[in-house]
CSV table of C-alpha atoms in Angstrom, one decimal:
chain,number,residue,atom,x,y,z
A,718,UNK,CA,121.1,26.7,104.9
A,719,UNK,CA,118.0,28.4,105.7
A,720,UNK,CA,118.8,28.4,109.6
A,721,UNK,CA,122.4,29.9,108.8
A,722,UNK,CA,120.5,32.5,106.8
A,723,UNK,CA,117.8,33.4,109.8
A,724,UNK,CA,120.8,33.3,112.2
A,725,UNK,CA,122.7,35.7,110.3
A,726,UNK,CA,119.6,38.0,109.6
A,727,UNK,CA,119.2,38.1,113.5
A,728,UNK,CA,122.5,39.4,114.1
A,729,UNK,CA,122.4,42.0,111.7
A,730,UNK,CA,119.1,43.5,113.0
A,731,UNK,CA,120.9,42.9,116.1
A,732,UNK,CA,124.2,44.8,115.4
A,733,UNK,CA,121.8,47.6,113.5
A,734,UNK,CA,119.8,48.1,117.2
A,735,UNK,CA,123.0,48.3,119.1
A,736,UNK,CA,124.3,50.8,116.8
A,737,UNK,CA,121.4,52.8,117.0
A,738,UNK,CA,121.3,52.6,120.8
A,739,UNK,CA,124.9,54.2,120.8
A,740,UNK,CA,124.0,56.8,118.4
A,741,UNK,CA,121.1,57.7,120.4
A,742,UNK,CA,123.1,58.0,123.4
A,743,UNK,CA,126.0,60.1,122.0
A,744,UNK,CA,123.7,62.5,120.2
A,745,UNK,CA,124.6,65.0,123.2
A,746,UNK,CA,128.1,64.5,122.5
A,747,UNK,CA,130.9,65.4,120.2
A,748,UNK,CA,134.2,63.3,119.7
A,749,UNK,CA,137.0,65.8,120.9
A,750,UNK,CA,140.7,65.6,118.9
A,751,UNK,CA,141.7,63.3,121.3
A,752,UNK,CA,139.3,60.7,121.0
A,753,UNK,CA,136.9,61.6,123.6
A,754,UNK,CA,133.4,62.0,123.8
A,755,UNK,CA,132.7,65.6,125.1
A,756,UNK,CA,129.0,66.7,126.5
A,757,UNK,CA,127.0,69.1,124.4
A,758,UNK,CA,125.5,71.4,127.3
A,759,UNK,CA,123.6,73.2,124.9
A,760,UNK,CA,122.2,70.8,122.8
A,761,UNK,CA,118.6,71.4,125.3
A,762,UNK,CA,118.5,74.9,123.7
A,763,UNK,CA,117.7,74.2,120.2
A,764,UNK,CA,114.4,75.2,119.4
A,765,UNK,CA,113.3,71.2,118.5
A,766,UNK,CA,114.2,70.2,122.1
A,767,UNK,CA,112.7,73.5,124.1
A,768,UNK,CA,109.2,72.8,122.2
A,769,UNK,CA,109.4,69.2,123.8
A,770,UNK,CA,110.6,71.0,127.1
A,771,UNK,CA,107.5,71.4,129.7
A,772,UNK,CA,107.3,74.3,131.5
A,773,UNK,CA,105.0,73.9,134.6
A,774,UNK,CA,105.3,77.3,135.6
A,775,UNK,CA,105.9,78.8,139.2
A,776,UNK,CA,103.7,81.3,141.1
A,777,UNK,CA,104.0,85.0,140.1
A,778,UNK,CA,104.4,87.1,143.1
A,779,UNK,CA,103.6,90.8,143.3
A,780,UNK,CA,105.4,92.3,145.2
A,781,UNK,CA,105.7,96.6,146.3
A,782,UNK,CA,103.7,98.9,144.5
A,783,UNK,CA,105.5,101.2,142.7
A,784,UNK,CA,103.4,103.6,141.2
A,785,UNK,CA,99.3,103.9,141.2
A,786,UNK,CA,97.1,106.1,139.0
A,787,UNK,CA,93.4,105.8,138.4
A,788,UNK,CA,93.9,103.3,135.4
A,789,UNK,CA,96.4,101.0,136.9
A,790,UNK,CA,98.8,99.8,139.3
A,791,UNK,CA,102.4,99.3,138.7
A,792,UNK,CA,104.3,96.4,140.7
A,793,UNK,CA,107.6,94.8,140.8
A,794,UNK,CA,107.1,90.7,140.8
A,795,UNK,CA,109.1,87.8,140.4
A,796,UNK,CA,108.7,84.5,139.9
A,797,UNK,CA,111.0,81.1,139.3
A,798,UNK,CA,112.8,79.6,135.7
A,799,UNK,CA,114.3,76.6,135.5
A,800,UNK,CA,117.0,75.3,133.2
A,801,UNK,CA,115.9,72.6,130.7
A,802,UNK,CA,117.7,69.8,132.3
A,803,UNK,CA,116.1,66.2,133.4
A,804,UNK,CA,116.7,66.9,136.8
A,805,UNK,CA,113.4,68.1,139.2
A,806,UNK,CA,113.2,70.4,141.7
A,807,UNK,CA,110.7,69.1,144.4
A,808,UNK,CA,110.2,72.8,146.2
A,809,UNK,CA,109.2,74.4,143.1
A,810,UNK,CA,108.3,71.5,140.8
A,811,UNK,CA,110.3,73.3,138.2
A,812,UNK,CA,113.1,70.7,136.1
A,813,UNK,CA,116.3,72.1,136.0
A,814,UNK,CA,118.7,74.7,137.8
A,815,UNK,CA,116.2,77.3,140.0
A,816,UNK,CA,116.4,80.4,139.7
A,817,UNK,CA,114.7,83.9,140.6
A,818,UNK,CA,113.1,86.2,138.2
A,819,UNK,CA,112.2,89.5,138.9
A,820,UNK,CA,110.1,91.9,136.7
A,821,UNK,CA,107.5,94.8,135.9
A,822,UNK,CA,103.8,94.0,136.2
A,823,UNK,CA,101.3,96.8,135.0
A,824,UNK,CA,97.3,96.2,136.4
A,825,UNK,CA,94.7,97.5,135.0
A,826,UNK,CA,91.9,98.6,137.9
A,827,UNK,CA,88.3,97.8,137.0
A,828,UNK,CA,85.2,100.1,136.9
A,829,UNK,CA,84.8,99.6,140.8
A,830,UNK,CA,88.8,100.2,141.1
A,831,UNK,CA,89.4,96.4,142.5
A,832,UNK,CA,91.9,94.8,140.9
A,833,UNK,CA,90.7,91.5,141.7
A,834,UNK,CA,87.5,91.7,140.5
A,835,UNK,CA,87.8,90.0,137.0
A,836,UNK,CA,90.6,87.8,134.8
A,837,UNK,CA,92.3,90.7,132.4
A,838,UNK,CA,93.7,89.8,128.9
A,839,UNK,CA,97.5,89.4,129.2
A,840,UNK,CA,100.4,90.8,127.1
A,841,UNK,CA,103.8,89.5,127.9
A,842,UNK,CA,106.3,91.6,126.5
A,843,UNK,CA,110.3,91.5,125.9
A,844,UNK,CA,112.4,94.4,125.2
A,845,UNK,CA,115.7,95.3,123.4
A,846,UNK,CA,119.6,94.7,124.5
A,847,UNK,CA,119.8,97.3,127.6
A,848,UNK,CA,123.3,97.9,129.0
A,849,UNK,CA,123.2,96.6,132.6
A,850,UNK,CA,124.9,99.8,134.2
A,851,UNK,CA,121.9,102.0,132.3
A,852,UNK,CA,119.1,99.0,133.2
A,853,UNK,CA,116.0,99.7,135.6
A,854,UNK,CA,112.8,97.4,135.4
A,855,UNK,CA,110.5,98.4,132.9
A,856,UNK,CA,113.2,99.7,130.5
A,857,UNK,CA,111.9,99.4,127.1
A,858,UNK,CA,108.6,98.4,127.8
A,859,UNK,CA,107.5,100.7,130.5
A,860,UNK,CA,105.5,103.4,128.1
A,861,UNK,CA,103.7,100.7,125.6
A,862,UNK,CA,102.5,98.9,128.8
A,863,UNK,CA,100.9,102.3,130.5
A,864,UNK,CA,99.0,102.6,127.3
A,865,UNK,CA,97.8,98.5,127.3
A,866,UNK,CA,97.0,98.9,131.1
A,867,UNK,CA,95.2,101.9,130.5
A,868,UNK,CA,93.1,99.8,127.8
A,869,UNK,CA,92.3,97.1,129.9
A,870,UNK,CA,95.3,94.5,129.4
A,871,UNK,CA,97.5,93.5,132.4
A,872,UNK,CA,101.2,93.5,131.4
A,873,UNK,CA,104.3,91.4,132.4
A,874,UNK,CA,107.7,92.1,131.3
A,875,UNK,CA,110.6,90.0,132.9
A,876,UNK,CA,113.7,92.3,133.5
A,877,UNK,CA,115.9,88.9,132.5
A,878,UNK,CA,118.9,86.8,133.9
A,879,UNK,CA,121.6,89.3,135.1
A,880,UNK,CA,118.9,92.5,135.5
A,881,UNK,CA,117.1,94.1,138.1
A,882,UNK,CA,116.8,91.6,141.2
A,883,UNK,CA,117.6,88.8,138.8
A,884,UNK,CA,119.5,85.8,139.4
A,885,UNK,CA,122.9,85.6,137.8
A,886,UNK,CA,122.8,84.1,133.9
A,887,UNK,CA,124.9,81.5,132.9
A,888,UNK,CA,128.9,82.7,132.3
A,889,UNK,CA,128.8,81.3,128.7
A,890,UNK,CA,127.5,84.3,126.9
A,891,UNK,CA,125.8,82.0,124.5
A,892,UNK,CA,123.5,80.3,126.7
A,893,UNK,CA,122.6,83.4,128.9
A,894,UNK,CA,121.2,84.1,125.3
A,895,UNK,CA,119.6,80.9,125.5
A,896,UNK,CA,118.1,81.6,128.7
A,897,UNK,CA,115.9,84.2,127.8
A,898,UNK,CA,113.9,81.6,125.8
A,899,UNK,CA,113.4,79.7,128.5
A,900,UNK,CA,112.8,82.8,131.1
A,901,UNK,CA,110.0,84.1,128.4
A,902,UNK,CA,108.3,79.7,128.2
A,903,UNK,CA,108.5,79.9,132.0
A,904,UNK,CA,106.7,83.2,132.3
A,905,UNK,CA,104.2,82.4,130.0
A,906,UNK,CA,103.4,78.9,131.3
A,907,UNK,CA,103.4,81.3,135.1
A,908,UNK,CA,100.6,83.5,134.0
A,909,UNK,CA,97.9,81.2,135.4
A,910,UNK,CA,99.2,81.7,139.1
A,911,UNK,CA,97.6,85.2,139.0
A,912,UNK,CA,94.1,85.4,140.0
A,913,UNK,CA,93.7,88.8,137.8
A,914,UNK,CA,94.8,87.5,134.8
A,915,UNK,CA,93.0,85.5,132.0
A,916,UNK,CA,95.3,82.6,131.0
A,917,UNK,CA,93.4,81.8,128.3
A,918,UNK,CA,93.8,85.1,126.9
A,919,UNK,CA,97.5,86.0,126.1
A,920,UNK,CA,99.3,87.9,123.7
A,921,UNK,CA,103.1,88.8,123.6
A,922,UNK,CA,104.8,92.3,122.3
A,923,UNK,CA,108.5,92.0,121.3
A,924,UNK,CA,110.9,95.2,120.6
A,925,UNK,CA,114.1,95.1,118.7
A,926,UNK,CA,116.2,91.6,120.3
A,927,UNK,CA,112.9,91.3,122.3
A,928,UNK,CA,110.7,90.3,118.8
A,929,UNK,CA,113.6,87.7,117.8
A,930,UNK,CA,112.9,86.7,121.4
A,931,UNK,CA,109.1,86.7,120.9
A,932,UNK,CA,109.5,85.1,117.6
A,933,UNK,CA,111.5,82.0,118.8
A,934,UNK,CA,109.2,81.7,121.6
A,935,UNK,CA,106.4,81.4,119.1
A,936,UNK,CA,108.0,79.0,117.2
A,937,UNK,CA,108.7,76.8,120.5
A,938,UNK,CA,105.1,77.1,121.4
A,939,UNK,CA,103.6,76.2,118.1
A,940,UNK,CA,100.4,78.0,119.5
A,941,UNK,CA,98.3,80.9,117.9
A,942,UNK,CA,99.5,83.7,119.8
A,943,UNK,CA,98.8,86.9,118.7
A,944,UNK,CA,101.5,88.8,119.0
A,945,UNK,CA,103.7,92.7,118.0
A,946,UNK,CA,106.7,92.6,117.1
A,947,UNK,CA,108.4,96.0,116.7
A,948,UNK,CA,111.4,96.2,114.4
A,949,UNK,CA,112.1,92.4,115.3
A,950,UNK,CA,116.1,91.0,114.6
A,951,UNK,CA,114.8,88.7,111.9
A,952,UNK,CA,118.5,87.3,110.5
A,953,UNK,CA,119.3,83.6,110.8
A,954,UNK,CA,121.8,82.8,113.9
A,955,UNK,CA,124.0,83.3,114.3
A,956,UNK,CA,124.3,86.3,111.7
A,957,UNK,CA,121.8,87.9,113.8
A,958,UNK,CA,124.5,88.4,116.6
A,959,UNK,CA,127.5,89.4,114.4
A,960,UNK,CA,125.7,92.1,112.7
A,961,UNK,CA,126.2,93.9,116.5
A,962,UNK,CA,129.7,93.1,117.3
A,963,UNK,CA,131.2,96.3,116.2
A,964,UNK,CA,129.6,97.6,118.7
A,965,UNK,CA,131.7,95.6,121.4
A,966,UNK,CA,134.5,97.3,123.8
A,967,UNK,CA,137.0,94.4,122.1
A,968,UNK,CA,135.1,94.9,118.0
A,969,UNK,CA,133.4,91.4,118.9
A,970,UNK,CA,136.9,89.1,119.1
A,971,UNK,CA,135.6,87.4,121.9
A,972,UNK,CA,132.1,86.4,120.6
A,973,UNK,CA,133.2,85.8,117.4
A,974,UNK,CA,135.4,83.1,119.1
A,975,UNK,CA,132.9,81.7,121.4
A,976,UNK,CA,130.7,81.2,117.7
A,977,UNK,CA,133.9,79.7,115.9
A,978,UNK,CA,133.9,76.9,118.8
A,979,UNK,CA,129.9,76.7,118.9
A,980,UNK,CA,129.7,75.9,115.6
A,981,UNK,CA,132.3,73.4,115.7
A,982,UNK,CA,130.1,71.3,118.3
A,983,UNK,CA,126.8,72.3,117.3
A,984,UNK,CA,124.8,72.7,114.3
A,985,UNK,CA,123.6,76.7,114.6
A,986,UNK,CA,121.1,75.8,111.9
A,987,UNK,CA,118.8,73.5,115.2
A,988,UNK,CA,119.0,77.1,116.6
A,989,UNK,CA,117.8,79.9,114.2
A,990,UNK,CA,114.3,80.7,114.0
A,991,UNK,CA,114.5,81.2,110.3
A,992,UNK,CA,114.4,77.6,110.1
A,993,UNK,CA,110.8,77.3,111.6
A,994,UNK,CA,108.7,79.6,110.5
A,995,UNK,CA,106.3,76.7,109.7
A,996,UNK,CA,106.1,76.7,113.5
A,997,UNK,CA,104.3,80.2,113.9
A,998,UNK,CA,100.4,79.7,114.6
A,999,UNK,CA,99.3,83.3,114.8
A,1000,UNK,CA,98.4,86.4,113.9
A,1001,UNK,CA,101.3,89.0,113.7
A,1002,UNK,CA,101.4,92.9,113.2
A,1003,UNK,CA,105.1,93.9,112.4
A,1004,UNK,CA,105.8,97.9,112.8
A,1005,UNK,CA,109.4,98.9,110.9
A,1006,UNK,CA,110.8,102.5,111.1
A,1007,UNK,CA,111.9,103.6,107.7
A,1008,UNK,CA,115.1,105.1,109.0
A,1009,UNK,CA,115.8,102.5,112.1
A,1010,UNK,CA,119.8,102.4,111.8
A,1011,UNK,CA,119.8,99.2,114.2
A,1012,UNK,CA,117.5,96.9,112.2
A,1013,UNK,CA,117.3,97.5,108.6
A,1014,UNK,CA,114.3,97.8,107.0
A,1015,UNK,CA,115.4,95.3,104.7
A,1016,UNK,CA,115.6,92.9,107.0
A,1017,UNK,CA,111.9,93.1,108.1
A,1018,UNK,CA,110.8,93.8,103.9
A,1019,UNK,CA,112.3,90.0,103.1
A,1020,UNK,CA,111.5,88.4,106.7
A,1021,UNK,CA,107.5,89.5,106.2
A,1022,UNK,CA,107.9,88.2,102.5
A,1023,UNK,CA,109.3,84.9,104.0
A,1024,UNK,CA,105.9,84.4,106.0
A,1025,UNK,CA,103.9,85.5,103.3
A,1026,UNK,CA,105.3,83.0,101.2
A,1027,UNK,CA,104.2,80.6,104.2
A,1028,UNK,CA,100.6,81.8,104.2
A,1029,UNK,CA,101.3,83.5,107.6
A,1030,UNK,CA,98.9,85.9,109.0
A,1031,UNK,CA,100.7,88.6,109.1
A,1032,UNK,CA,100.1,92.7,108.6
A,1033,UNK,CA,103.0,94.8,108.3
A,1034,UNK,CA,103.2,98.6,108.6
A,1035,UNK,CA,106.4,100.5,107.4
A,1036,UNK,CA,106.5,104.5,109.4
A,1037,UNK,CA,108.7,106.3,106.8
A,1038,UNK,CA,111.3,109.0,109.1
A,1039,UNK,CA,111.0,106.6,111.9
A,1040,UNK,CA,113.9,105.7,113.9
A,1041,UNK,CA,114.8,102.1,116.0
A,1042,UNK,CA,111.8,103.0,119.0
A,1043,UNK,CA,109.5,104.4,116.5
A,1044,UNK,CA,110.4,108.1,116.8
A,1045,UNK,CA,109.6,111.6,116.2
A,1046,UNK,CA,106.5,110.9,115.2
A,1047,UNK,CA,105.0,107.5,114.5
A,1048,UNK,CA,104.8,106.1,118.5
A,1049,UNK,CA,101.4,107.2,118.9
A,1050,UNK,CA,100.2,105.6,116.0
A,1051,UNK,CA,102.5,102.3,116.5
A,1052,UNK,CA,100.7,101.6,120.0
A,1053,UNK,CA,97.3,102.4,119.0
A,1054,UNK,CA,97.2,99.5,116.7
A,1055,UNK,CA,98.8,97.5,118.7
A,1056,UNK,CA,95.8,97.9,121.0
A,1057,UNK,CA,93.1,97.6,118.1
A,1058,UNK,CA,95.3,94.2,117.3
A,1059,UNK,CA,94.9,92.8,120.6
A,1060,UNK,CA,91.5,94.1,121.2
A,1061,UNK,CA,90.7,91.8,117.7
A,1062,UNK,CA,92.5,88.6,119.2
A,1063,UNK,CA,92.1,88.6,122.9
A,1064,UNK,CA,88.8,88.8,125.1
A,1065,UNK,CA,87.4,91.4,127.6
A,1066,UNK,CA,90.5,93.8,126.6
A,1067,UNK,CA,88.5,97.7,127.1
């Protein structure tokens, strides 16, 4: 009896393995109407699987000089991203789908006026939603970074999939979305190829889409990172897209279908970065415009209570008049603490 009972026990463990196996397997896949298993393409894009994602990074390239004053020198650069898939690129060394980044690089001169003289502090920064036709590099960050340059810090901000010299993004509006995580991890992880900048020593500045950019890069990372975040979109996802699709040519019919069927094969909760907050490591300064008609301050008054709540480091400043890019009158003062902030948390800034 006690042999029938081992053999039995043997088969269940057995059969619970097996089961397991499959389950494991499947995980990327979701069981269609007709009975067949359909791939989950952007199952790699939740935030869980992008912080297990390694991104090896590719060499920045500067390339014209655009502009020179006595401070600094602007360039245009680019550099290589790579989708999250399995697959590796032996040219680059990069997993994934290759593809060319271009973007806007402030540096800062030193007292001798060589550039290449010592490793400057770095600040990484991602702007707002641009319209493509109205897009040139630097757009949205190209003011805050001449006042960071002019203090020391040498800037990066990647003009994204679709912009400037760009590669093409993905045609599935969702994951060009996606992308711009991975384009901001690949970046960041990329910083080390430049001989002028300090890799130890990075910060990142996020505006508008940019800080909910910023902040799911954060969360990814799970590294203290000092960062800004102006007037960052805070909402759960995918709430945080709907909000703006009034704004669409078609009143947002076509994204709002393109969510219906994502949420059919996917679990948006793996995707918002209200879901990890736990995840953020470092210290944050969060700037709000009292009269921003784009994001609410009501959204950044309960998102700052949220990491409070958390025990986050976190100091938040609320400009009373001010609009979405912190205008008439409170810019001045907006930048100027953002360069006392990262004076605080990174090294050898002016």
């Amino acid at each position: 009896m006690s042999r029938l009972v081992m053999v039995f026990v043997v088969l269940i463990i057995s059969l619970a393995v097996a089961i397991g196996v499959l389950w494991k397997e499947q995980a990327s896949f979701v069981v269609s109407p007709i009975g067949k298993l359909m791939e989950k393409p952007l199952d790699k894009y939740t935030i869980e699987n992008l912080s297990k994602r390694q991104s090896v990074g590719s060499q920045i390239v500067l390339d014209e000089a655009v502009a020179t004053t006595s401070a600094y020198t602007v360039y245009q650069f680019h550099f290589t991203t790579a989708d999250p898939t399995s697959s590796l690129d032996k040219s680059s060394g990069l997993r994934g789908a290759v593809k060319k980044m271009t973007g806007l690089a402030l540096v800062p001169h030193s007292d001798s006026g060589n550039q290449y003289i010592k490793q400057y502090p770095v600040i990484v920064q991602f702007r707002g939603y641009v319209d493509r036709e109205k897009y040139s590099p630097g757009e949205g960050t190209r003011h805050s970074s001449e006042v960071f340059a002019q203090h020391g810090f040498l800037t990066l901000a990647p003009d994204f999939l679709g912009y400037g010299g760009s590669a093409s993004p993905s045609a599935d509006a969702l994951e060009e979305r996606f992308q711009t995580y991975t384009t901001a991890l690949d970046l960041i992880a990329s910083v080390k190829t430049l001989p002028m900048a300090d890799p130890d020593n990075i910060g990142i500045w996020g505006h508008s889409n940019g800080g909910q950019i910023a902040l799911t890069v954060l969360e990814i990372l799970h590294t203290p990172i000092p960062a800004s975040l102006w007037a960052p979109v805070s909402k759960p996802f995918p709430y945080s897209i709907l909000y703006y699709t009034d704004d669409a040519l078609d009143r947002g019919k076509l994204l709002r279908r393109l969510l219906a069927k994502f949420e059919d094969n996917y679990d948006v909760e793996l995707y918002s970065l209200t879901n990890y907050l736990d995840r953020l490591a470092g210290p944050m300064l969060m700037h709000q415009g009292g009269s921003d008609d784009a994001v609410p301050q009501a959204w950044s008054d309960q998102f700052v209570k949220k990491l409070k709540e958390q025990e986050k480091d976190v100091t938040y400043y609320i400009y009373p008049g001010a609009d979405h890019n912190m205008s008439p009158d409170a810019w001045n003062t907006v930048v100027l603490r953002d360069v006392a902030f990262f004076q605080k948390w990174l090294k050898s800034g002016l």
